Coordinates of C-alpha atoms in Angstrom, one line a residue:
M1 CA 40.9 -113.4 -3.8
Y2 CA 44.2 -111.6 -3.3
P3 CA 47.2 -110.8 -5.6
P4 CA 48.8 -112.4 -7.5
T5 CA 45.2 -113.4 -8.4
L6 CA 44.0 -110.8 -10.9
G7 CA 40.7 -109.0 -10.9
G8 CA 38.9 -106.2 -9.2
V9 CA 38.1 -108.0 -5.9
A10 CA 41.7 -109.1 -5.5
G11 CA 43.0 -105.5 -6.1
A12 CA 40.4 -104.0 -3.7
A13 CA 41.2 -106.6 -1.0
Q14 CA 44.9 -105.7 -1.2
R15 CA 44.1 -101.9 -1.1
L16 CA 42.0 -102.4 2.0
A17 CA 44.7 -104.5 3.7
K18 CA 47.3 -101.8 3.1
M19 CA 44.9 -99.1 4.4
L20 CA 44.3 -101.0 7.6
R21 CA 48.1 -101.6 7.9
D22 CA 48.6 -97.8 7.6
L23 CA 46.0 -97.3 10.4
N24 CA 48.2 -99.6 12.6
F25 CA 45.9 -102.7 12.6
A26 CA 47.7 -106.1 12.6
V27 CA 46.3 -107.5 9.3
H28 CA 46.1 -111.2 8.4
V29 CA 44.8 -112.1 5.0
V30 CA 43.7 -115.7 4.4
T31 CA 43.2 -116.5 0.8
V32 CA 43.2 -119.4 -1.7
Q33 CA 45.7 -119.9 -4.4
E34 CA 45.5 -122.7 -7.0
S35 CA 48.8 -124.4 -7.3
D36 CA 50.3 -127.7 -8.3
A37 CA 53.7 -126.7 -6.8
R38 CA 52.8 -127.7 -3.2
P39 CA 50.5 -130.4 -1.8
A40 CA 46.8 -129.4 -1.8
G41 CA 45.8 -127.9 1.6
G42 CA 49.2 -126.6 2.5
L43 CA 49.2 -123.2 4.2
C44 CA 52.0 -120.9 3.1
S45 CA 52.4 -117.8 5.3
I46 CA 54.6 -114.8 4.4
M47 CA 54.8 -111.1 5.3
E48 CA 54.1 -108.8 2.3
D49 CA 54.5 -105.1 2.8
G50 CA 53.7 -105.4 6.5
I51 CA 50.7 -107.7 6.0
A52 CA 50.6 -111.3 7.0
V53 CA 49.3 -113.2 4.0
H54 CA 48.4 -116.9 4.5
R55 CA 47.8 -118.7 1.2
L56 CA 45.9 -122.0 1.3
T57 CA 47.1 -123.9 -1.8
Q58 CA 44.5 -126.0 -3.6
S59 CA 44.8 -128.1 -6.8
A60 CA 41.3 -126.8 -7.7
I61 CA 38.7 -124.7 -6.0
S62 CA 35.7 -126.7 -4.9
N63 CA 32.9 -126.6 -2.3
S64 CA 35.3 -128.4 0.1
T65 CA 37.6 -125.3 -0.1
K66 CA 35.4 -123.4 2.4
F67 CA 36.0 -126.1 5.0
A68 CA 39.7 -126.1 4.4
L69 CA 39.6 -122.3 4.8
R70 CA 37.7 -122.7 8.0
D71 CA 40.3 -125.0 9.4
A72 CA 43.1 -122.7 8.3
I73 CA 41.4 -119.7 10.0
L74 CA 40.9 -121.8 13.2
E75 CA 44.6 -122.8 13.2
L76 CA 45.7 -119.2 12.8
D77 CA 43.2 -117.9 15.3
A78 CA 44.7 -120.3 17.9
K79 CA 48.0 -118.6 17.3
Y80 CA 47.0 -115.0 16.9
S81 CA 43.7 -114.6 18.7
F82 CA 41.9 -112.6 16.1
Q83 CA 39.6 -109.8 17.3
L84 CA 37.5 -109.3 14.2
F85 CA 36.7 -111.3 11.1
H86 CA 36.0 -109.8 7.6
G87 CA 34.7 -111.8 4.7
F88 CA 35.6 -109.4 1.8
F89 CA 33.0 -111.0 -0.5
L90 CA 30.1 -113.2 0.6
P91 CA 31.5 -116.6 -0.3
S92 CA 34.6 -115.9 1.8
A93 CA 32.5 -114.8 4.7
E94 CA 31.2 -118.3 5.2
P95 CA 34.4 -119.9 6.4
C96 CA 34.9 -116.8 8.6
L97 CA 31.5 -117.3 10.1
M98 CA 32.1 -121.0 10.7
A99 CA 35.5 -120.3 12.4
N100 CA 34.0 -117.6 14.5
E101 CA 31.2 -119.7 15.7
A102 CA 33.6 -122.6 16.5
G103 CA 35.6 -120.4 18.8
T104 CA 35.1 -120.0 22.5
A105 CA 33.9 -116.4 22.2
R106 CA 32.2 -114.8 19.2
R107 CA 34.0 -111.8 17.7
P108 CA 32.5 -109.1 15.4
M109 CA 32.3 -110.0 11.7
I110 CA 31.9 -107.9 8.6
A111 CA 30.5 -109.3 5.4
S112 CA 31.2 -107.3 2.3
I113 CA 29.1 -107.5 -0.9
R114 CA 31.2 -107.5 -4.0
G115 CA 31.1 -108.5 -7.6
N116 CA 28.4 -111.0 -8.4
D117 CA 27.3 -111.6 -4.8
V118 CA 23.8 -110.2 -5.1
I119 CA 23.3 -112.1 -8.4
T120 CA 24.3 -115.3 -6.6
L121 CA 21.8 -114.5 -3.9
K122 CA 19.0 -113.9 -6.3
D123 CA 19.6 -116.5 -9.0
H124 CA 21.4 -119.4 -7.5
P125 CA 19.2 -121.4 -5.1
F126 CA 22.1 -123.8 -4.2
H127 CA 24.1 -120.9 -2.6
R128 CA 21.1 -118.8 -1.4
T129 CA 20.7 -120.4 2.1
G130 CA 24.3 -120.0 3.0
I131 CA 24.4 -116.4 1.8
L132 CA 21.2 -115.5 3.8
E133 CA 22.8 -117.0 6.9
I134 CA 25.9 -114.9 6.4
L135 CA 23.9 -111.7 6.0
Q136 CA 21.7 -112.5 9.0
K137 CA 24.6 -113.2 11.4
A138 CA 27.1 -110.6 10.2
D139 CA 27.5 -107.7 12.7
W140 CA 27.9 -105.3 9.7
V141 CA 27.4 -105.5 6.0
T142 CA 29.2 -103.3 3.5
S143 CA 28.6 -102.7 -0.2
V144 CA 30.2 -100.6 -2.9
N145 CA 26.7 -99.2 -3.7
Q146 CA 23.3 -98.6 -2.2
C147 CA 21.7 -100.7 -5.0
Y148 CA 23.1 -103.9 -3.6
L149 CA 22.0 -103.1 0.0
D150 CA 18.5 -102.4 -1.3
L151 CA 18.3 -105.7 -3.1
V152 CA 19.6 -107.6 0.0
E153 CA 17.0 -105.8 2.2
Q154 CA 14.3 -107.6 0.2
D155 CA 15.5 -110.9 1.9
V156 CA 17.3 -109.8 5.1
T157 CA 17.0 -106.7 7.2
V158 CA 20.4 -105.0 7.2
S159 CA 19.3 -101.4 7.9
G160 CA 21.1 -100.1 11.0
R161 CA 24.1 -102.4 10.4
A162 CA 25.1 -101.7 6.9
S163 CA 27.0 -99.0 5.0
V164 CA 28.2 -98.0 1.6
I165 CA 32.0 -97.8 1.3
R166 CA 32.9 -97.0 -2.3
N167 CA 36.0 -98.1 -4.1
S168 CA 38.7 -95.4 -4.2
V169 CA 41.2 -94.6 -6.9
V170 CA 44.6 -93.0 -6.7
P171 CA 44.7 -89.8 -8.6
I172 CA 47.3 -89.4 -11.3
A173 CA 50.4 -87.7 -10.0
A174 CA 50.7 -83.9 -10.2
G175 CA 52.2 -82.9 -13.5
A176 CA 51.5 -86.4 -15.0
Q177 CA 49.7 -86.4 -18.3
G178 CA 46.2 -87.7 -18.2
W179 CA 44.2 -88.8 -21.2
Q180 CA 44.7 -87.0 -24.4
L181 CA 42.9 -87.5 -27.7
A182 CA 45.6 -88.2 -30.3
Q183 CA 45.9 -89.8 -33.7
S184 CA 47.1 -92.9 -32.0
N185 CA 43.9 -93.5 -30.0
R186 CA 41.3 -91.8 -32.2
G187 CA 38.4 -94.2 -32.8
V188 CA 39.7 -96.9 -30.4
V189 CA 37.0 -98.3 -28.2
G190 CA 37.5 -100.9 -25.5
M191 CA 37.1 -102.5 -22.1
V192 CA 39.8 -103.4 -19.6
G193 CA 39.8 -106.0 -16.8
E194 CA 38.6 -109.5 -16.0
F195 CA 35.9 -110.5 -18.6
R196 CA 33.4 -112.3 -16.5
K197 CA 30.1 -113.2 -18.1
V198 CA 28.3 -110.2 -16.4
K199 CA 30.6 -107.8 -18.3
D200 CA 28.8 -108.8 -21.6
V201 CA 31.7 -108.4 -24.0
P202 CA 29.6 -109.8 -26.8
L203 CA 27.3 -106.7 -26.5
L204 CA 30.4 -104.5 -26.9
V205 CA 31.4 -106.4 -30.0
R206 CA 27.9 -105.9 -31.5
A207 CA 28.0 -102.2 -30.8
Y208 CA 31.4 -101.7 -32.2
A209 CA 30.4 -103.6 -35.4
S210 CA 27.6 -101.1 -35.8
I211 CA 29.8 -98.1 -35.7
P212 CA 30.4 -96.6 -39.2
P213 CA 33.8 -97.9 -40.5
D214 CA 35.2 -94.4 -41.0
L215 CA 34.8 -93.7 -37.2
R216 CA 36.3 -97.0 -36.1
G217 CA 39.9 -97.0 -34.9
G218 CA 40.0 -100.5 -33.3
L219 CA 38.4 -102.6 -30.6
M220 CA 40.7 -103.2 -27.6
L221 CA 39.8 -106.1 -25.3
A222 CA 42.5 -105.7 -22.6
G223 CA 42.0 -108.6 -20.2
F224 CA 41.1 -112.2 -20.0
F225 CA 37.9 -114.3 -20.0
T226 CA 36.8 -116.4 -17.0
D227 CA 34.1 -118.2 -19.0
Q228 CA 35.1 -120.3 -21.9
V229 CA 31.6 -120.2 -23.5
E230 CA 31.6 -116.4 -23.3
E231 CA 35.0 -116.2 -24.9
E232 CA 34.0 -118.5 -27.7
W233 CA 30.8 -116.5 -28.4
T234 CA 32.8 -113.3 -28.4
N235 CA 35.2 -114.7 -31.0
A236 CA 32.4 -116.1 -33.1
L237 CA 30.9 -112.6 -33.2
I238 CA 34.2 -111.1 -34.2
D239 CA 34.4 -113.6 -37.0
R240 CA 30.8 -113.0 -38.0
F241 CA 31.3 -109.2 -38.4
D242 CA 34.7 -109.7 -40.0
L243 CA 36.5 -107.6 -37.3
E244 CA 39.5 -109.7 -36.6
A245 CA 41.9 -107.2 -38.2
E246 CA 40.5 -104.5 -35.9
V247 CA 40.6 -106.3 -32.6
T248 CA 43.4 -106.2 -30.1
R249 CA 43.4 -108.9 -27.4
T250 CA 46.0 -108.4 -24.7
G251 CA 45.3 -111.5 -22.5
R252 CA 46.5 -111.2 -18.9
F253 CA 48.7 -108.2 -18.2
S254 CA 50.5 -106.7 -15.2
P255 CA 48.6 -104.1 -13.1
Q256 CA 51.2 -101.5 -14.3
S257 CA 50.1 -102.0 -17.8
A258 CA 46.4 -101.2 -17.1
L259 CA 46.9 -97.4 -17.3
D260 CA 48.7 -97.8 -20.6
H261 CA 45.8 -99.7 -22.1
L262 CA 43.3 -97.1 -20.8
Q263 CA 45.4 -94.3 -22.3
A264 CA 45.2 -96.0 -25.7
L265 CA 41.4 -95.6 -25.8
H266 CA 39.2 -92.9 -27.3
V267 CA 36.2 -94.3 -25.4
Y268 CA 36.1 -96.7 -22.4
V269 CA 33.0 -98.9 -22.4
Q270 CA 31.6 -100.8 -19.4
C271 CA 28.4 -102.5 -20.8
S272 CA 27.8 -104.9 -17.9
A273 CA 24.5 -106.5 -17.2
F274 CA 25.0 -105.7 -13.5
E275 CA 27.9 -104.1 -11.7
G276 CA 29.1 -103.0 -8.3
M277 CA 31.7 -100.4 -8.9
P278 CA 34.2 -101.6 -11.4
N279 CA 37.8 -100.6 -10.6
A280 CA 38.7 -100.4 -14.3
L281 CA 36.0 -97.8 -14.9
I282 CA 37.1 -95.5 -12.0
E283 CA 40.8 -96.0 -13.1
A284 CA 39.7 -94.8 -16.6
A285 CA 38.0 -91.9 -14.9
S286 CA 41.1 -90.9 -13.0
L287 CA 42.9 -90.6 -16.3
G288 CA 40.0 -88.7 -17.9
V289 CA 39.1 -91.3 -20.5
P290 CA 35.5 -90.5 -21.8
L291 CA 33.1 -93.1 -20.4
V292 CA 30.1 -95.0 -21.7
A293 CA 28.4 -97.4 -19.3
T294 CA 25.2 -99.3 -18.8
A295 CA 22.8 -97.7 -16.2
V296 CA 23.0 -100.6 -13.8
G297 CA 24.1 -101.1 -10.2
G298 CA 26.7 -98.7 -8.9
M299 CA 27.4 -97.2 -12.3
A300 CA 23.9 -95.7 -12.3
E301 CA 24.5 -94.3 -8.9
L302 CA 27.9 -92.9 -9.7
L303 CA 27.7 -91.5 -13.2
R304 CA 25.8 -88.4 -14.2
D305 CA 24.6 -88.8 -17.8
G306 CA 26.2 -86.2 -20.1
E307 CA 28.5 -84.9 -17.4
T308 CA 30.8 -87.7 -16.1
G309 CA 29.9 -90.2 -18.8
L310 CA 27.1 -91.4 -21.0
L311 CA 24.6 -93.9 -19.7
V312 CA 22.6 -96.4 -21.7
P313 CA 20.2 -99.3 -20.9
H314 CA 21.8 -102.7 -20.8
G315 CA 21.1 -104.9 -23.8
D316 CA 20.3 -102.1 -26.1
T317 CA 22.9 -102.4 -28.9
A318 CA 21.6 -99.4 -30.8
A319 CA 21.7 -97.1 -27.7
L320 CA 25.3 -98.3 -26.9
T321 CA 26.4 -97.7 -30.5
A322 CA 24.8 -94.3 -30.6
A323 CA 26.5 -93.2 -27.3
I324 CA 29.9 -94.3 -28.5
C325 CA 29.4 -92.6 -31.8
R326 CA 28.5 -89.3 -30.1
I327 CA 31.9 -89.2 -28.5
L328 CA 33.8 -90.4 -31.6
C329 CA 32.1 -87.6 -33.6
D330 CA 32.4 -84.8 -31.1
D331 CA 35.8 -83.8 -29.7
A332 CA 34.2 -81.1 -27.6
L333 CA 32.0 -83.7 -26.0
A334 CA 34.9 -86.0 -25.5
R335 CA 36.8 -83.2 -23.7
K336 CA 33.8 -82.3 -21.5
L337 CA 33.3 -86.0 -20.5
S338 CA 37.1 -86.3 -19.9
A339 CA 36.9 -83.3 -17.4
G340 CA 33.8 -84.8 -15.8
S341 CA 35.3 -88.2 -15.3
R342 CA 38.3 -86.7 -13.6
S343 CA 36.1 -84.7 -11.3
L344 CA 34.3 -87.9 -10.5
A345 CA 37.5 -89.7 -9.7
A346 CA 38.6 -86.9 -7.4
Q347 CA 35.6 -87.6 -5.2
L348 CA 36.7 -91.2 -4.7
S349 CA 39.9 -90.5 -2.8
P350 CA 41.8 -93.2 -0.9
Q351 CA 41.8 -91.0 2.2
V352 CA 38.0 -91.1 2.4
E353 CA 37.9 -94.9 1.9
R354 CA 40.6 -95.4 4.5
S355 CA 38.8 -93.3 7.1
E356 CA 35.5 -95.0 6.5
W357 CA 37.0 -98.5 6.9
G358 CA 39.0 -97.4 9.9
A359 CA 36.0 -95.9 11.6
L360 CA 34.0 -99.1 11.0
Y361 CA 36.8 -101.4 12.4
D362 CA 37.2 -99.1 15.4
H363 CA 33.4 -99.2 16.1
L364 CA 33.1 -103.0 15.8
L365 CA 36.3 -103.7 17.8
D366 CA 35.0 -101.4 20.6
Q367 CA 31.6 -103.2 20.4
G368 CA 33.4 -106.6 20.6
S369 CA 35.4 -105.4 23.7
R370 CA 32.2 -104.4 25.4
R371 CA 30.6 -107.7 24.6
A372 CA 33.6 -109.6 26.0
R373 CA 33.5 -107.6 29.2
S374 CA 29.8 -108.4 29.7
L375 CA 30.3 -112.1 29.6

């Protein structure tokens, strides 16, 4: 996943590529782009901001895509002699592993746990064997939170070759206006991003419907659904609670519009069933938008209840409604949480993320050089 594909993983992948470029690594990104414009399987290579991006065009993503990616990586490896492979989320690590093992000498490989990777490992037997092999053979495993690594450790020993590297967020420019509570956003509750099933948008709709009408200023769903059934169920709930006039749906939007959508909220809600570290949540934090989140995954690690946000159990509509109402009813609390969320975002600096990735790449490349010299 890489832009122009939308979503948190794509944005994080591009951020990492730019960080590595700035550290003077020669970065090659191999990704898949669905397209009918060129024949399926065609590899289109272009330099984008000093990064070599190789897009494998497919008419549809399928299980055979991993073999096409493997072949593309092998073709590029023959030309560029890669020194390290990095699968930025576990499914993409499989073609990296296959290409690496097909080469004449094995190079270091990083497997990064992102998004739904751990859920796939635990709940999808069809993919479990492949993911376990990736985790067993990777030289290093990274995650955006410790929770994922702890869950993985139940199946594969990764201690001693794993680390947490959290997503970073660019702070708002000095002098730029952060979040402000105004008449235009008072009572507006919402979520921003890619609405995968794990985000549990129907839970947000139920919670919003339970807010007293005099506190409600609108429900903003700024993003797009990736699951048709989830979208249909969300719309059915909106109809059931007669909320259509109060709901704003943006559909897909440009990355530049995300901050505008966040500024338009009184409360940002991330009510996911499970979560790594959602980019939209930390972007909201960088602006100082008051946060309500479910106490799951990386959000439970990252947020301090009552200081940087309000935490509630997943699936508890009443608790979610109560947390949102606390902020809508108490401007002093909203301002306190706004200051807290900004302090949280300040800890997630791009400089820290860049140095952590740079140190890891240097370590593994040095390890790879010593391995090659010993052969």
